[in-house]
Amino acid sequence: MKKICVIGSLNMDLVVKVDAMPKGGQTIIGSDFKEVPGGKGANQAVAMARLGGNVSMIGKVGNDGFGQTLIKALKNDNVDTKYIGIEDGPTGVALITVDNNAENSIVVAPGANFKVAVEDIDSDIEAILNSDIVVVQLETPLETIKYSLKKAKEAGKYTILNPAPAVVLEDAVIENVDLLTPNETELEILSGIQINNEDDIKRAAQIMIDKGVKELIVTLGSKGSLYINKEKTILKKAYKVEAIDTTAAGDSYTGALSVAFANNKDVVEAMDFASKVGALSVMKEGAQSSLPTLKDVESFRG
Ligand code: RIB
């Protein structure tokens, strides 16, 4: 099986359930406070490892209790943590509220995640060189992401960018991306095209392809996902499940795609596998606490 290197964030998620999201200036009473290991990078690495992937992660935590807990969580799931650095200062934290409709709102204080520097990529370059697939998101500094993708492409690796949380990206980042995995909102921000229907998605995707992306898999929530490259588009319907918390659903999807491609699955098989994983993840609360194992996926009847 091909090896995967994730370069990204680790956050401690501080989660509260609410009936409905508070309005500006409003104080509301929530319930069920929980601390749950999260961070888009770490969630994707854990998703891959639980699905049988061979995964190492480059990232940083602070020198506090949260940092220790997050590294321990990765180790428990067999993610190689050799390339996780410990910095003076706080670990990344995400303040998350989840409402009765399974929707969430997330504010991230990046802490040590914003200290992952270009120099760290140089000193941990063996993690990239020893992998076949390199996966990044957008919760670490953009300069570092740009450099990581460049180094990965120079070394002939297959690169995946999950562009979350989305920002407008310079072409020098996009040109080194093989697979882009945005949701519709992220694709709107990246392409500058307002998305109202499938044709808009295709136009927006074409803009990214013109900038150098080889292929996109756009996640459409309960509508499924859409594969687009220069020649073809493939729509995969979502599995219908009762969602209780959508936190990390996108992470589980990108993680599952990466493992499927590491196992040389074709696009249709990979999308089906990732759709099952995404469906299973929304049926449980939290980020890493919601990510399924390969056994869970195999016994899932959608
Ligand atoms: O994608 C979900 C993740 O976003 C959470 O775990 C939180 O830490 C933020 O990074």
Tab-separated table of C-alpha atoms and ligand atoms in Angstrom:
chain	number	residue	atom	x	y	z
A	1	MET	CA	0.000	0.000	0.000
A	2	LYS	CA	1.169	3.531	-0.789
A	3	LYS	CA	2.230	5.747	2.123
A	4	ILE	CA	0.551	9.043	2.994
A	5	CYS	CA	2.031	12.170	4.605
A	6	VAL	CA	-0.389	14.708	6.103
A	7	ILE	CA	0.890	18.241	6.682
A	8	GLY	CA	-1.577	20.186	8.808
A	9	SER	CA	-3.218	21.267	12.020
A	10	LEU	CA	-3.911	19.732	15.414
A	11	ASN	CA	-6.549	21.395	17.611
A	12	MET	CA	-8.241	20.566	20.864
A	13	ASP	CA	-11.946	21.015	20.089
A	14	LEU	CA	-13.987	22.578	22.893
A	15	VAL	CA	-17.512	21.539	21.970
A	16	VAL	CA	-20.879	22.706	23.324
A	17	LYS	CA	-24.322	21.601	22.137
A	18	VAL	CA	-26.960	24.294	21.611
A	19	ASP	CA	-30.590	24.245	20.511
A	20	ALA	CA	-29.900	27.021	18.000
A	21	MET	CA	-26.850	29.164	17.239
A	22	PRO	CA	-26.628	32.409	19.287
A	23	LYS	CA	-27.189	35.719	17.468
A	24	GLY	CA	-24.611	38.537	17.683
A	25	GLY	CA	-24.520	39.923	21.226
A	26	GLN	CA	-26.711	37.109	22.565
A	27	THR	CA	-25.754	34.818	25.472
A	28	ILE	CA	-27.361	31.393	25.486
A	29	ILE	CA	-27.078	28.321	27.703
A	30	GLY	CA	-25.628	25.232	26.035
A	31	SER	CA	-25.060	21.679	27.294
A	32	ASP	CA	-22.783	18.621	27.088
A	33	PHE	CA	-19.390	20.380	27.051
A	34	LYS	CA	-16.666	18.077	25.712
A	35	GLU	CA	-12.953	18.269	24.854
A	36	VAL	CA	-12.397	16.265	21.672
A	37	PRO	CA	-9.166	15.839	19.652
A	38	GLY	CA	-9.549	17.664	16.337
A	39	GLY	CA	-7.844	19.895	13.790
A	40	LYS	CA	-8.372	19.274	10.088
A	41	GLY	CA	-4.890	17.818	9.549
A	42	ALA	CA	-5.034	15.483	12.538
A	43	ASN	CA	-8.630	14.464	11.759
A	44	GLN	CA	-7.624	13.497	8.226
A	45	ALA	CA	-4.564	11.586	9.471
A	46	VAL	CA	-6.674	9.671	12.024
A	47	ALA	CA	-9.387	8.978	9.439
A	48	MET	CA	-6.738	7.465	7.148
A	49	ALA	CA	-5.114	5.382	9.883
A	50	ARG	CA	-8.470	3.969	11.109
A	51	LEU	CA	-9.207	2.959	7.514
A	52	GLY	CA	-5.932	1.037	7.300
A	53	GLY	CA	-3.718	3.788	5.857
A	54	ASN	CA	0.040	4.035	6.516
A	55	VAL	CA	0.237	7.681	7.684
A	56	SER	CA	2.793	10.140	9.042
A	57	MET	CA	1.989	13.712	10.030
A	58	ILE	CA	3.979	16.959	10.010
A	59	GLY	CA	2.552	19.586	12.393
A	60	LYS	CA	3.017	21.384	15.689
A	61	VAL	CA	1.444	21.553	19.134
A	62	GLY	CA	2.196	23.838	22.081
A	63	ASN	CA	3.977	22.826	25.292
A	64	ASP	CA	0.741	22.316	27.231
A	65	GLY	CA	-1.586	19.502	28.259
A	66	PHE	CA	-3.704	19.779	25.099
A	67	GLY	CA	-0.601	19.220	22.969
A	68	GLN	CA	0.308	16.047	24.895
A	69	THR	CA	-3.258	14.738	24.618
A	70	LEU	CA	-3.375	15.369	20.857
A	71	ILE	CA	-0.078	13.584	20.207
A	72	LYS	CA	-1.239	10.656	22.360
A	73	ALA	CA	-4.488	10.456	20.382
A	74	LEU	CA	-2.574	10.235	17.096
A	75	LYS	CA	-0.246	7.561	18.508
A	76	ASN	CA	-3.229	5.519	19.736
A	77	ASP	CA	-4.482	5.478	16.162
A	78	ASN	CA	-1.089	4.441	14.755
A	79	VAL	CA	-0.285	7.751	13.057
A	80	ASP	CA	3.504	8.279	12.932
A	81	THR	CA	4.046	11.365	15.139
A	82	LYS	CA	7.840	11.624	14.674
A	83	TYR	CA	7.407	14.854	12.716
A	84	ILE	CA	5.071	16.626	15.190
A	85	GLY	CA	7.038	19.447	16.835
A	86	ILE	CA	6.401	21.012	20.250
A	87	GLU	CA	6.597	24.829	20.404
A	88	ASP	CA	6.568	27.262	23.310
A	89	GLY	CA	3.054	28.705	23.587
A	90	PRO	CA	-0.466	27.302	23.265
A	91	THR	CA	-1.733	24.369	21.218
A	92	GLY	CA	-4.386	25.141	18.596
A	93	VAL	CA	-7.916	25.273	19.976
A	94	ALA	CA	-11.273	25.199	18.189
A	95	LEU	CA	-14.431	26.580	19.821
A	96	ILE	CA	-17.308	24.575	18.370
A	97	THR	CA	-21.068	24.829	18.824
A	98	VAL	CA	-23.304	22.126	17.373
A	99	ASP	CA	-27.040	22.767	17.012
A	100	ASN	CA	-30.114	20.520	16.861
A	101	ASN	CA	-29.850	20.297	13.055
A	102	ALA	CA	-26.332	18.754	13.299
A	103	GLU	CA	-24.828	21.965	11.930
A	104	ASN	CA	-21.782	23.477	13.563
A	105	SER	CA	-19.996	26.781	13.850
A	106	ILE	CA	-16.243	26.738	14.466
A	107	VAL	CA	-13.737	29.406	15.521
A	108	VAL	CA	-10.089	28.331	15.534
A	109	ALA	CA	-7.290	29.902	17.587
A	110	PRO	CA	-4.386	28.371	15.632
A	111	GLY	CA	-1.660	28.601	18.302
A	112	ALA	CA	1.250	26.317	17.384
A	113	ASN	CA	-0.311	25.417	14.008
A	114	PHE	CA	0.747	28.841	12.703
A	115	LYS	CA	4.349	28.086	13.692
A	116	VAL	CA	4.744	25.293	11.132
A	117	ALA	CA	7.374	27.007	8.971
A	118	VAL	CA	9.077	26.385	5.640
A	119	GLU	CA	12.204	25.382	7.630
A	120	ASP	CA	10.215	22.612	9.310
A	121	ILE	CA	9.313	21.182	5.921
A	122	ASP	CA	13.020	21.179	5.031
A	123	SER	CA	13.993	19.439	8.269
A	124	ASP	CA	11.149	16.893	7.940
A	125	ILE	CA	11.538	16.428	4.187
A	126	GLU	CA	12.053	12.659	4.628
A	127	ALA	CA	8.391	12.396	5.658
A	128	ILE	CA	7.436	13.705	2.205
A	129	LEU	CA	10.110	11.740	0.354
A	130	ASN	CA	9.107	8.482	2.078
A	131	SER	CA	5.459	8.939	1.058
A	132	ASP	CA	3.549	8.538	-2.191
A	133	ILE	CA	0.650	10.869	-1.423
A	134	VAL	CA	0.922	14.255	0.349
A	135	VAL	CA	-2.238	15.775	1.852
A	136	VAL	CA	-2.593	19.392	3.056
A	137	GLN	CA	-5.387	21.684	4.277
A	138	LEU	CA	-5.437	25.434	5.029
A	139	GLU	CA	-5.059	25.653	8.835
A	140	THR	CA	-1.266	26.180	8.722
A	141	PRO	CA	0.610	29.168	7.184
A	142	LEU	CA	0.017	29.571	3.447
A	143	GLU	CA	3.741	29.998	2.720
A	144	THR	CA	4.386	26.599	4.317
A	145	ILE	CA	1.550	24.990	2.375
A	146	LYS	CA	2.839	26.484	-0.883
A	147	TYR	CA	6.361	25.218	-0.151
A	148	SER	CA	5.151	21.757	0.906
A	149	LEU	CA	3.177	21.303	-2.313
A	150	LYS	CA	6.126	22.488	-4.412
A	151	LYS	CA	8.524	20.094	-2.670
A	152	ALA	CA	6.052	17.226	-2.962
A	153	LYS	CA	5.543	17.801	-6.694
A	154	GLU	CA	9.309	18.150	-7.291
A	155	ALA	CA	9.678	14.732	-5.658
A	156	GLY	CA	6.973	13.287	-7.943
A	157	LYS	CA	4.319	12.799	-5.255
A	158	TYR	CA	0.521	12.861	-5.750
A	159	THR	CA	-0.772	15.950	-3.924
A	160	ILE	CA	-4.199	16.493	-2.370
A	161	LEU	CA	-5.387	19.873	-1.086
A	162	ASN	CA	-8.514	19.985	1.047
A	163	PRO	CA	-9.015	23.788	0.856
A	164	ALA	CA	-10.534	24.319	4.290
A	165	PRO	CA	-11.010	26.842	5.745
A	166	ALA	CA	-11.127	28.420	2.272
A	167	VAL	CA	-9.228	31.562	1.314
A	168	VAL	CA	-8.338	32.967	-2.095
A	169	LEU	CA	-5.140	31.150	-3.100
A	170	GLU	CA	-2.293	32.347	-5.298
A	171	ASP	CA	-1.698	30.386	-8.487
A	172	ALA	CA	1.677	29.183	-7.142
A	173	VAL	CA	-0.250	27.099	-4.568
A	174	ILE	CA	-2.889	25.771	-6.954
A	175	GLU	CA	-0.517	24.758	-9.751
A	176	ASN	CA	1.023	22.019	-7.578
A	177	VAL	CA	-2.288	20.396	-6.617
A	178	ASP	CA	-3.262	17.102	-8.253
A	179	LEU	CA	-6.583	16.608	-6.440
A	180	LEU	CA	-8.647	19.423	-4.897
A	181	THR	CA	-11.475	18.434	-2.487
A	182	PRO	CA	-13.569	21.556	-1.783
A	183	ASN	CA	-17.186	21.818	-0.731
A	184	GLU	CA	-19.382	24.200	-2.741
A	185	THR	CA	-18.686	27.232	-0.534
A	186	GLU	CA	-14.942	26.630	-0.659
A	187	LEU	CA	-15.049	26.247	-4.440
A	188	GLU	CA	-16.912	29.577	-4.700
A	189	ILE	CA	-14.183	31.334	-2.713
A	190	LEU	CA	-11.347	29.705	-4.656
A	191	SER	CA	-12.814	30.259	-8.115
A	192	GLY	CA	-14.707	33.548	-7.616
A	193	ILE	CA	-17.768	31.915	-9.264
A	194	GLN	CA	-21.096	32.019	-7.441
A	195	ILE	CA	-22.464	28.488	-7.300
A	196	ASN	CA	-26.189	27.829	-7.685
A	197	ASN	CA	-26.247	24.626	-9.731
A	198	GLU	CA	-24.145	21.844	-11.272
A	199	ASP	CA	-23.192	23.945	-14.313
A	200	ASP	CA	-21.748	26.600	-11.977
A	201	ILE	CA	-19.711	23.906	-10.223
A	202	LYS	CA	-18.344	22.737	-13.574
A	203	ARG	CA	-17.423	26.317	-14.593
A	204	ALA	CA	-15.728	26.928	-11.246
A	205	ALA	CA	-13.879	23.610	-11.497
A	206	GLN	CA	-12.683	24.500	-14.990
A	207	ILE	CA	-11.107	27.671	-13.598
A	208	MET	CA	-9.144	25.571	-11.109
A	209	ILE	CA	-8.176	23.070	-13.853
A	210	ASP	CA	-6.938	25.969	-16.025
A	211	LYS	CA	-4.714	26.989	-13.088
A	212	GLY	CA	-3.137	23.514	-12.952
A	213	VAL	CA	-5.355	21.303	-10.743
A	214	LYS	CA	-5.602	17.836	-12.356
A	215	GLU	CA	-8.892	16.714	-10.815
A	216	LEU	CA	-11.517	17.824	-8.300
A	217	ILE	CA	-13.945	15.994	-6.081
A	218	VAL	CA	-16.506	18.540	-4.886
A	219	THR	CA	-18.474	17.479	-1.806
A	220	LEU	CA	-22.170	18.422	-1.997
A	221	GLY	CA	-23.342	17.441	1.507
A	222	SER	CA	-26.512	15.339	1.408
A	223	LYS	CA	-26.514	15.574	-2.433
A	224	GLY	CA	-23.300	13.530	-2.703
A	225	SER	CA	-20.098	14.420	-4.508
A	226	LEU	CA	-18.995	15.342	-8.019
A	227	TYR	CA	-15.737	14.284	-9.716
A	228	ILE	CA	-14.467	16.617	-12.444
A	229	ASN	CA	-11.372	16.466	-14.635
A	230	LYS	CA	-10.651	17.719	-18.175
A	231	GLU	CA	-12.525	14.852	-19.815
A	232	LYS	CA	-15.376	13.783	-17.579
A	233	THR	CA	-17.647	14.358	-14.602
A	234	ILE	CA	-19.007	11.641	-12.287
A	235	LEU	CA	-21.815	12.231	-9.770
A	236	LYS	CA	-21.956	9.999	-6.691
A	237	LYS	CA	-25.121	10.196	-4.590
A	238	ALA	CA	-24.729	10.390	-0.807
A	239	TYR	CA	-25.823	7.596	1.519
A	240	LYS	CA	-28.897	8.709	3.467
A	241	VAL	CA	-28.351	8.623	7.230
A	242	GLU	CA	-29.605	10.451	10.315
A	243	ALA	CA	-26.945	13.151	10.915
A	244	ILE	CA	-26.312	14.233	14.492
A	245	ASP	CA	-23.037	16.181	14.071
A	246	THR	CA	-21.323	17.096	10.793
A	247	THR	CA	-18.008	18.114	12.431
A	248	ALA	CA	-15.096	16.492	10.538
A	249	ALA	CA	-17.349	15.022	7.818
A	250	GLY	CA	-15.209	16.748	5.167
A	251	ASP	CA	-12.042	15.535	6.898
A	252	SER	CA	-13.306	11.967	6.966
A	253	TYR	CA	-14.131	12.211	3.245
A	254	THR	CA	-10.694	13.513	2.185
A	255	GLY	CA	-9.026	10.974	4.496
A	256	ALA	CA	-11.014	8.119	2.974
A	257	LEU	CA	-10.300	9.236	-0.600
A	258	SER	CA	-6.578	9.317	0.202
A	259	VAL	CA	-6.630	5.755	1.557
A	260	ALA	CA	-8.649	4.513	-1.418
A	261	PHE	CA	-6.122	6.048	-3.823
A	262	ALA	CA	-3.259	4.642	-1.712
A	263	ASN	CA	-4.878	1.240	-2.333
A	264	ASN	CA	-5.011	1.937	-6.092
A	265	LYS	CA	-8.828	2.094	-6.189
A	266	ASP	CA	-10.383	3.863	-9.166
A	267	VAL	CA	-12.313	7.131	-8.775
A	268	VAL	CA	-15.767	5.526	-8.622
A	269	GLU	CA	-14.693	3.052	-5.931
A	270	ALA	CA	-12.866	5.803	-4.021
A	271	MET	CA	-15.928	8.090	-4.037
A	272	ASP	CA	-18.189	5.276	-2.891
A	273	PHE	CA	-15.814	4.382	-0.046
A	274	ALA	CA	-15.462	8.054	0.991
A	275	SER	CA	-19.251	8.549	0.861
A	276	LYS	CA	-19.720	5.643	3.272
A	277	VAL	CA	-17.060	7.057	5.592
A	278	GLY	CA	-18.627	10.542	5.452
A	279	ALA	CA	-22.066	9.093	6.230
A	280	LEU	CA	-20.734	7.126	9.211
A	281	SER	CA	-18.892	10.173	10.574
A	282	VAL	CA	-22.026	12.362	10.772
A	283	MET	CA	-23.832	9.683	12.794
A	284	LYS	CA	-21.485	10.240	15.770
A	285	GLU	CA	-20.555	13.318	17.792
A	286	GLY	CA	-17.257	15.173	17.593
A	287	ALA	CA	-14.243	15.207	15.284
A	288	GLN	CA	-11.847	12.286	15.839
A	289	SER	CA	-14.463	10.643	18.093
A	290	SER	CA	-16.740	10.287	15.045
A	291	LEU	CA	-14.293	8.740	12.571
A	292	PRO	CA	-15.080	5.142	11.556
A	293	THR	CA	-12.757	2.148	11.289
A	294	LEU	CA	-12.435	-0.036	8.199
A	295	LYS	CA	-14.575	-2.655	9.982
A	296	ASP	CA	-17.348	-0.055	10.513
A	297	VAL	CA	-17.268	0.763	6.792
A	298	GLU	CA	-17.338	-2.866	5.747
A	299	SER	CA	-20.416	-3.548	7.856
A	300	PHE	CA	-22.200	-0.306	6.792
A	301	ARG	CA	-25.362	-0.955	4.787
A	302	GLY	CA	-26.320	2.455	3.456
B	1	RIB	O1	-13.045	20.042	10.218
B	1	RIB	C1	-13.330	20.012	11.582
B	1	RIB	C2	-12.207	20.622	12.357
B	1	RIB	O2	-12.099	21.994	12.044
B	1	RIB	C3	-12.362	20.582	13.853
B	1	RIB	O3	-11.868	19.399	14.429
B	1	RIB	C4	-11.656	21.834	14.321
B	1	RIB	O4	-10.517	21.588	15.079
B	1	RIB	C5	-11.338	22.619	13.044
B	1	RIB	O5	-10.028	22.489	12.685
